[in-house]
Amino acid sequence: MATEGARSDNPALDALLVEAKALHPNLIDLTLGRLERLLGKLGNPHHHLPPVFHVSGTNGKGSTAAFLRACLEAAGHRVHVFTSPHLVRFNERIRLAGRLITDAELIELLTDVISVNNEEQITFFELTTAAAFTAFSRMPADACVIEVGLGGTWDATNVVPTAAVCGIAQLGLDHQQFLGHSILDIAREKAGIAKKGVPLVTSRYPQTVAAAIGEVAGPKGARIIARGIDWDVGIYQDQLHYRDSKSKLTLGMPRLPGAHQIDNVGLAAAMLRHQTALAVPDAALRAGPGWAEWPARLQRLESGPFVQHLPQGSELWLDGGHNPSAARVIVDAFRAQDIAATPFHLVLGMLQSKDAAAFLKAFAGRVTAVHTVPIPEHDCVPPETLAKFASDVGLTATHAVSVDEALRRIGHAADRKAPPVVLIAGSLYLAGDVLRINGPLPG
């Protein structure tokens, strides 16, 4: 089975994904030239997309894309969606007018794109972006929601010449080896999706970070729509209230758990209200947040073999968060958890490229124990090393050979009078492996 971004149980599709990955020695090599060359050979499909809703950011851009899709569909629009990475099947990355692309469609599409590329060097993400844009240009739809893969300026999705609106979600330190080692460097890179004459809706940031975004977006001719100045969102009397210069609006509460999703709902609403390409009535903004689904983001697993390892009354949660800012959001979501009364266990696996020590610091004093595991088929921090990082910040830590073993141990040792809360976190790749084994499969 193909690995690292290429996975399918369909042998023909899996072979094509492996072939696509072999076209460049590196998974990431940020530039636009290779993709622009291929798109030119394909007839420039990125010039023939429905109105584009382009989202960048460090954390929350995927959830924002999910809210955008839900609100647009609640308004009756057909929506193409391109997101990454996938969790279980590559098909999850491409939605055609509201449904996942089929294996047969992907096989035909990748065969065409690989053939046109003619063995030229190109990264896996660049080639599959070309495939997605080709599919979107061929099938009618009303909107196209595009999530940036990595960064902004040099991300493959940034070949789109214009958009209905762009948005930047929350920012944090991640992928520093590609985006820069300071939050200001990262902000400038994320702001690279700004486009002339296109509204750029931004979240709330420190003044220095907002200024860094302006340094990039201003010369590009984008109109910045900033939270706290041009729009805002918050909860008052158990209702979600949004306001901007046009009016005030009560939004539907998000189906996705966590206080941070309020920010993502607000960003999606602000993007929709500051574009003019499509009509999105207030009723759709009220309905959409309650419809949106985005797996492995504080997802409660209600059934399946992993759930069965734990005693009745336990809770099993899954989150793909993998950077320090995501860790703080996760901790905030479980802040009401009293570990003295209800044991709270963290099952953790992380890639070598992530700052595992910084991630774990957020959980100091917040969890009963950490159980470190490998991430199958990926270059991950060895569980023994990860357990040492946890011990270094004062956490009780043990290592296991798999999530299955970790959960069996937790279940075996659990006090039946105080069933545990268990969170599996640290990597979207680990989250995908959990969903592949336990379910439910993303759809």
Coordinates of N, CA and C in Angstrom, one line a residue, residues 154-295:
W154 N 4.0 30.4 -1.9 CA 4.6 29.4 -2.8 C 3.8 28.1 -2.8
D155 N 2.7 28.1 -2.1 CA 1.8 26.9 -2.1 C 1.2 26.6 -3.5
A156 N 1.1 25.4 -3.9 CA 0.6 25.1 -5.2 C -0.8 25.6 -5.5
T157 N -1.6 25.7 -4.5 CA -3.0 26.3 -4.7 C -2.9 27.8 -5.1
N158 N -1.8 28.4 -4.8 CA -1.8 29.9 -5.1 C -1.5 30.2 -6.6
V159 N -1.6 29.2 -7.4 CA -1.6 29.5 -8.9 C -2.9 30.1 -9.3
V160 N -4.0 30.0 -8.5 CA -5.3 30.5 -9.0 C -5.1 32.0 -9.1
P161 N -5.5 32.6 -10.3 CA -5.2 34.0 -10.5 C -6.1 35.0 -9.7
T162 N -7.2 34.6 -9.3 CA -8.1 35.5 -8.5 C -9.0 34.6 -7.7
A163 N -9.8 35.3 -6.9 CA -10.8 34.6 -6.0 C -11.9 35.5 -5.7
A164 N -13.0 34.9 -5.2 CA -14.1 35.7 -4.7 C -13.8 36.4 -3.4
V165 N -13.0 35.6 -2.6 CA -12.6 36.1 -1.3 C -11.4 35.2 -0.8
C166 N -10.5 35.7 0.0 CA -9.5 35.0 0.7 C -9.6 35.1 2.2
G167 N -9.1 34.2 2.9 CA -9.2 34.2 4.4 C -7.9 33.6 5.0
I168 N -7.5 34.2 6.2 CA -6.4 33.6 6.9 C -6.9 33.2 8.3
A169 N -6.8 32.0 8.6 CA -7.2 31.5 10.0 C -6.1 31.8 11.0
Q170 N -6.2 31.0 12.1 CA -5.2 31.3 13.2 C -3.8 30.9 12.8
L171 N -2.8 31.7 13.3 CA -1.4 31.5 12.9 C -0.6 30.9 14.1
G172 N 0.4 30.1 13.8 CA 1.2 29.6 14.9 C 2.5 29.1 14.2
L173 N 3.4 28.6 15.1 CA 4.7 28.0 14.6 C 4.5 26.6 14.1
D174 N 4.8 26.4 12.8 CA 4.7 25.0 12.2 C 5.4 25.1 10.9
H175 N 6.0 24.0 10.5 CA 6.7 23.9 9.2 C 7.8 25.0 9.1
Q176 N 8.5 25.3 10.2 CA 9.4 26.4 10.2 C 10.5 26.2 9.2
Q177 N 10.9 24.9 8.9 CA 12.0 24.7 7.9 C 11.6 25.2 6.5
F178 N 10.3 25.4 6.3 CA 9.9 25.9 5.0 C 9.3 27.3 5.0
L179 N 8.8 27.7 6.1 CA 8.0 29.0 6.2 C 8.7 30.1 6.9
G180 N 9.8 29.8 7.6 CA 10.5 30.8 8.4 C 10.4 30.4 9.9
H181 N 11.3 30.9 10.7 CA 11.4 30.5 12.1 C 10.7 31.5 13.1
S182 N 10.1 32.6 12.6 CA 9.4 33.4 13.5 C 7.9 33.5 13.0
I183 N 7.0 33.9 13.9 CA 5.6 34.0 13.6 C 5.4 35.1 12.6
L184 N 6.3 36.1 12.5 CA 6.1 37.2 11.5 C 6.5 36.6 10.1
D185 N 7.5 35.8 10.0 CA 7.8 35.2 8.8 C 6.7 34.3 8.3
I186 N 6.1 33.6 9.2 CA 5.0 32.7 8.8 C 3.8 33.5 8.4
A187 N 3.5 34.6 9.1 CA 2.4 35.5 8.7 C 2.5 36.0 7.3
R188 N 3.8 36.5 7.0 CA 4.0 37.0 5.6 C 3.8 35.9 4.6
E189 N 4.3 34.7 4.9 CA 4.1 33.6 3.9 C 2.6 33.3 3.7
K190 N 1.9 33.2 4.8 CA 0.4 32.9 4.7 C -0.3 34.0 4.0
A191 N 0.1 35.2 4.1 CA -0.6 36.4 3.5 C -0.3 36.4 2.0
G192 N 0.6 35.5 1.5 CA 0.9 35.5 0.1 C -0.3 35.1 -0.8
I193 N -1.4 34.6 -0.2 CA -2.6 34.3 -1.0 C -3.4 35.6 -1.4
A194 N -3.0 36.7 -0.8 CA -3.7 38.0 -1.1 C -3.7 38.3 -2.6
K195 N -4.8 38.8 -3.1 CA -4.9 39.0 -4.6 C -5.5 40.4 -4.8
K196 N -5.1 41.0 -5.9 CA -5.5 42.4 -6.2 C -7.0 42.5 -6.3
G197 N -7.5 43.4 -5.6 CA -9.0 43.7 -5.6 C -9.8 42.7 -4.9
V198 N -9.2 41.7 -4.3 CA -10.0 40.6 -3.6 C -10.0 40.8 -2.1
P199 N -11.1 40.8 -1.4 CA -11.1 40.9 0.1 C -10.3 39.8 0.7
L200 N -9.5 40.2 1.7 CA -8.7 39.3 2.5 C -9.2 39.4 3.9
V201 N -9.9 38.4 4.4 CA -10.5 38.4 5.7 C -9.5 37.8 6.7
T202 N -9.2 38.5 7.7 CA -8.2 38.0 8.7 C -8.8 37.8 10.1
S203 N -8.2 36.8 10.8 CA -8.6 36.6 12.2 C -7.9 37.6 13.1
R204 N -8.1 37.4 14.4 CA -7.5 38.4 15.4 C -6.0 37.9 15.7
Y205 N -5.1 38.9 15.5 CA -3.7 38.6 15.8 C -3.1 39.7 16.6
P206 N -1.9 39.5 17.2 CA -1.2 40.6 17.8 C -0.9 41.6 16.7
Q207 N -0.7 42.9 17.2 CA -0.5 44.0 16.2 C 0.7 43.8 15.3
T208 N 1.8 43.2 15.8 CA 2.9 43.0 15.0 C 2.6 42.0 13.9
V209 N 1.8 40.9 14.2 CA 1.5 39.9 13.2 C 0.6 40.5 12.1
A210 N -0.4 41.3 12.6 CA -1.3 42.0 11.6 C -0.5 42.9 10.7
A211 N 0.5 43.6 11.2 CA 1.3 44.5 10.4 C 2.1 43.7 9.4
A212 N 2.6 42.5 9.8 CA 3.3 41.7 8.8 C 2.4 41.2 7.7
I213 N 1.2 40.9 8.0 CA 0.2 40.5 6.9 C 0.0 41.7 6.0
G214 N -0.2 42.9 6.6 CA -0.4 44.1 5.8 C 0.8 44.4 4.9
E215 N 2.0 44.1 5.3 CA 3.2 44.3 4.5 C 3.1 43.6 3.2
V216 N 2.5 42.4 3.2 CA 2.4 41.6 2.0 C 1.1 41.9 1.2
A217 N 0.0 42.0 2.0 CA -1.3 42.1 1.3 C -1.5 43.5 0.7
G218 N -1.0 44.5 1.4 CA -1.2 45.9 0.9 C -0.6 46.1 -0.5
P219 N 0.7 45.8 -0.7 CA 1.3 46.0 -2.1 C 0.6 45.2 -3.1
K220 N 0.0 44.0 -2.7 CA -0.7 43.2 -3.7 C -2.1 43.8 -4.1
G221 N -2.5 44.8 -3.4 CA -3.8 45.4 -3.7 C -5.0 44.8 -3.1
A222 N -4.8 43.9 -2.1 CA -5.9 43.3 -1.4 C -6.6 44.2 -0.4
R223 N -7.8 44.1 -0.2 CA -8.5 44.9 0.8 C -8.7 44.0 2.1
I224 N -8.0 44.4 3.2 CA -7.9 43.6 4.4 C -9.2 43.9 5.2
I225 N -9.9 42.8 5.6 CA -11.1 42.8 6.4 C -10.7 42.2 7.7
A226 N -10.4 43.0 8.7 CA -9.7 42.4 10.0 C -10.8 42.2 11.1
R227 N -10.6 41.1 11.8 CA -11.4 40.9 12.9 C -11.1 41.9 14.0
G228 N -12.1 42.4 14.7 CA -11.9 43.4 15.7 C -12.0 44.8 15.2
I229 N -11.9 44.9 13.9 CA -12.1 46.2 13.3 C -13.3 46.2 12.3
D230 N -13.3 45.3 11.4 CA -14.3 45.2 10.4 C -15.4 44.2 10.7
W231 N -15.0 43.2 11.5 CA -16.0 42.2 11.9 C -15.6 41.6 13.2
D232 N -16.5 40.9 13.8 CA -16.2 40.2 15.1 C -17.3 39.1 15.3
V233 N -17.0 38.2 16.2 CA -17.9 37.1 16.6 C -17.7 36.8 18.0
G234 N -18.7 36.3 18.7 CA -18.6 35.9 20.1 C -19.9 35.3 20.6
I235 N -19.8 34.7 21.8 CA -21.0 34.1 22.4 C -21.5 35.0 23.5
Y236 N -22.8 35.2 23.5 CA -23.5 36.0 24.5 C -24.8 35.4 24.7
Q237 N -25.1 35.1 26.0 CA -26.3 34.5 26.4 C -26.6 33.2 25.6
D238 N -25.5 32.4 25.5 CA -25.6 31.1 24.9 C -25.9 31.1 23.4
Q239 N -25.7 32.3 22.8 CA -25.9 32.4 21.3 C -24.7 32.9 20.7
L240 N -24.5 32.6 19.4 CA -23.3 33.0 18.7 C -23.7 34.3 17.9
H241 N -23.0 35.4 18.2 CA -23.4 36.6 17.6 C -22.2 37.1 16.7
Y242 N -22.6 37.5 15.5 CA -21.6 38.0 14.5 C -22.0 39.5 14.2
R243 N -21.0 40.3 13.9 CA -21.3 41.7 13.5 C -20.3 42.1 12.5
D244 N -20.7 43.0 11.6 CA -19.8 43.7 10.7 C -20.5 45.1 10.4
S245 N -19.9 45.8 9.4 CA -20.4 47.1 9.1 C -21.8 47.1 8.5
K246 N -22.2 45.9 8.0 CA -23.5 45.8 7.3 C -24.6 45.6 8.4
S247 N -24.4 44.7 9.3 CA -25.4 44.4 10.3 C -24.9 43.5 11.3
K248 N -25.8 43.1 12.2 CA -25.5 42.1 13.2 C -26.4 40.9 12.9
L249 N -25.8 39.7 13.3 CA -26.5 38.4 12.9 C -26.2 37.4 14.0
T250 N -27.3 36.6 14.3 CA -27.1 35.5 15.2 C -26.9 34.2 14.3
L251 N -25.7 33.6 14.5 CA -25.3 32.4 13.7 C -25.7 31.1 14.5
G252 N -25.8 30.0 13.7 CA -26.0 28.8 14.4 C -24.7 28.3 15.1
M253 N -24.8 27.7 16.2 CA -23.7 27.2 17.0 C -23.0 26.0 16.2
P254 N -21.7 26.0 16.2 CA -21.0 25.0 15.4 C -21.2 23.6 15.9
R255 N -21.4 22.6 15.0 CA -21.5 21.2 15.4 C -20.1 20.7 15.9
L256 N -19.1 21.2 15.4 CA -17.7 20.8 15.8 C -17.4 21.4 17.2
P257 N -16.9 20.5 18.1 CA -16.7 21.0 19.5 C -15.4 21.8 19.6
G258 N -15.4 22.6 20.7 CA -14.2 23.4 21.0 C -14.5 24.8 20.8
A259 N -14.1 25.7 21.8 CA -14.3 27.1 21.7 C -13.6 27.7 20.5
H260 N -12.5 27.1 20.0 CA -11.8 27.7 18.9 C -12.6 27.6 17.6
Q261 N -13.6 26.7 17.6 CA -14.5 26.7 16.4 C -15.4 27.9 16.2
I262 N -15.6 28.6 17.3 CA -16.3 29.9 17.2 C -15.5 30.9 16.3
D263 N -14.2 30.9 16.4 CA -13.3 31.7 15.6 C -13.5 31.3 14.1
N264 N -13.5 30.0 13.9 CA -13.5 29.5 12.5 C -14.9 29.8 11.8
V265 N -15.9 29.6 12.6 CA -17.3 30.0 12.1 C -17.3 31.4 11.7
G266 N -16.8 32.3 12.6 CA -16.8 33.7 12.3 C -16.0 34.1 11.1
L267 N -14.9 33.4 10.9 CA -14.1 33.7 9.7 C -14.8 33.3 8.5
A268 N -15.4 32.1 8.5 CA -16.2 31.7 7.3 C -17.4 32.6 7.0
A269 N -18.1 33.1 8.1 CA -19.2 34.0 7.9 C -18.7 35.3 7.3
A270 N -17.6 35.8 7.9 CA -17.0 37.1 7.4 C -16.6 37.0 5.9
M271 N -16.0 35.9 5.5 CA -15.6 35.7 4.1 C -16.9 35.7 3.2
L272 N -17.9 35.0 3.7 CA -19.1 34.9 2.8 C -19.8 36.2 2.7
R273 N -19.8 37.0 3.8 CA -20.5 38.3 3.8 C -19.7 39.4 3.1
H274 N -18.4 39.2 2.9 CA -17.6 40.2 2.2 C -17.2 39.9 0.8
Q275 N -17.9 38.9 0.2 CA -17.8 38.6 -1.2 C -19.1 38.9 -2.0
T276 N -19.0 39.1 -3.3 CA -20.2 39.4 -4.0 C -20.5 38.4 -5.2
A277 N -19.7 37.4 -5.2 CA -19.9 36.4 -6.4 C -21.1 35.6 -6.2
L278 N -21.5 35.2 -5.0 CA -22.6 34.3 -4.8 C -23.5 34.9 -3.6
A279 N -24.8 34.7 -3.8 CA -25.8 35.1 -2.7 C -25.8 34.0 -1.7
V280 N -25.6 34.5 -0.4 CA -25.6 33.5 0.7 C -26.5 34.2 1.8
P281 N -27.8 33.8 1.9 CA -28.7 34.4 2.8 C -28.3 34.2 4.2
D282 N -28.8 35.0 5.1 CA -28.6 34.8 6.5 C -29.0 33.5 7.0
A283 N -30.1 32.9 6.5 CA -30.6 31.6 6.9 C -29.5 30.6 6.7
A284 N -28.8 30.7 5.6 CA -27.7 29.7 5.3 C -26.6 29.8 6.3
L285 N -26.3 31.0 6.8 CA -25.2 31.2 7.7 C -25.6 30.7 9.1
R286 N -26.9 30.7 9.4 CA -27.4 30.2 10.6 C -27.4 28.7 10.6
A287 N -27.7 28.1 9.5 CA -27.9 26.6 9.4 C -26.5 25.9 9.2
G288 N -25.6 26.5 8.4 CA -24.4 25.9 8.0 C -23.5 25.4 9.1
P289 N -23.2 26.2 10.2 CA -22.3 25.7 11.2 C -22.8 24.5 11.9
G290 N -24.1 24.2 12.0 CA -24.6 23.0 12.6 C -24.5 21.8 11.7
W291 N -24.3 22.0 10.4 CA -24.2 20.9 9.4 C -22.7 20.5 9.2
A292 N -21.8 21.3 9.4 CA -20.4 21.1 9.0 C -19.8 19.9 9.8
E293 N -19.1 19.1 9.0 CA -18.3 18.0 9.6 C -16.9 18.1 9.2
W294 N -16.0 17.8 10.1 CA -14.5 17.8 9.8 C -13.8 16.8 10.7
P295 N -13.6 15.6 10.2 CA -13.2 14.5 11.1 C -11.8 14.8 11.7

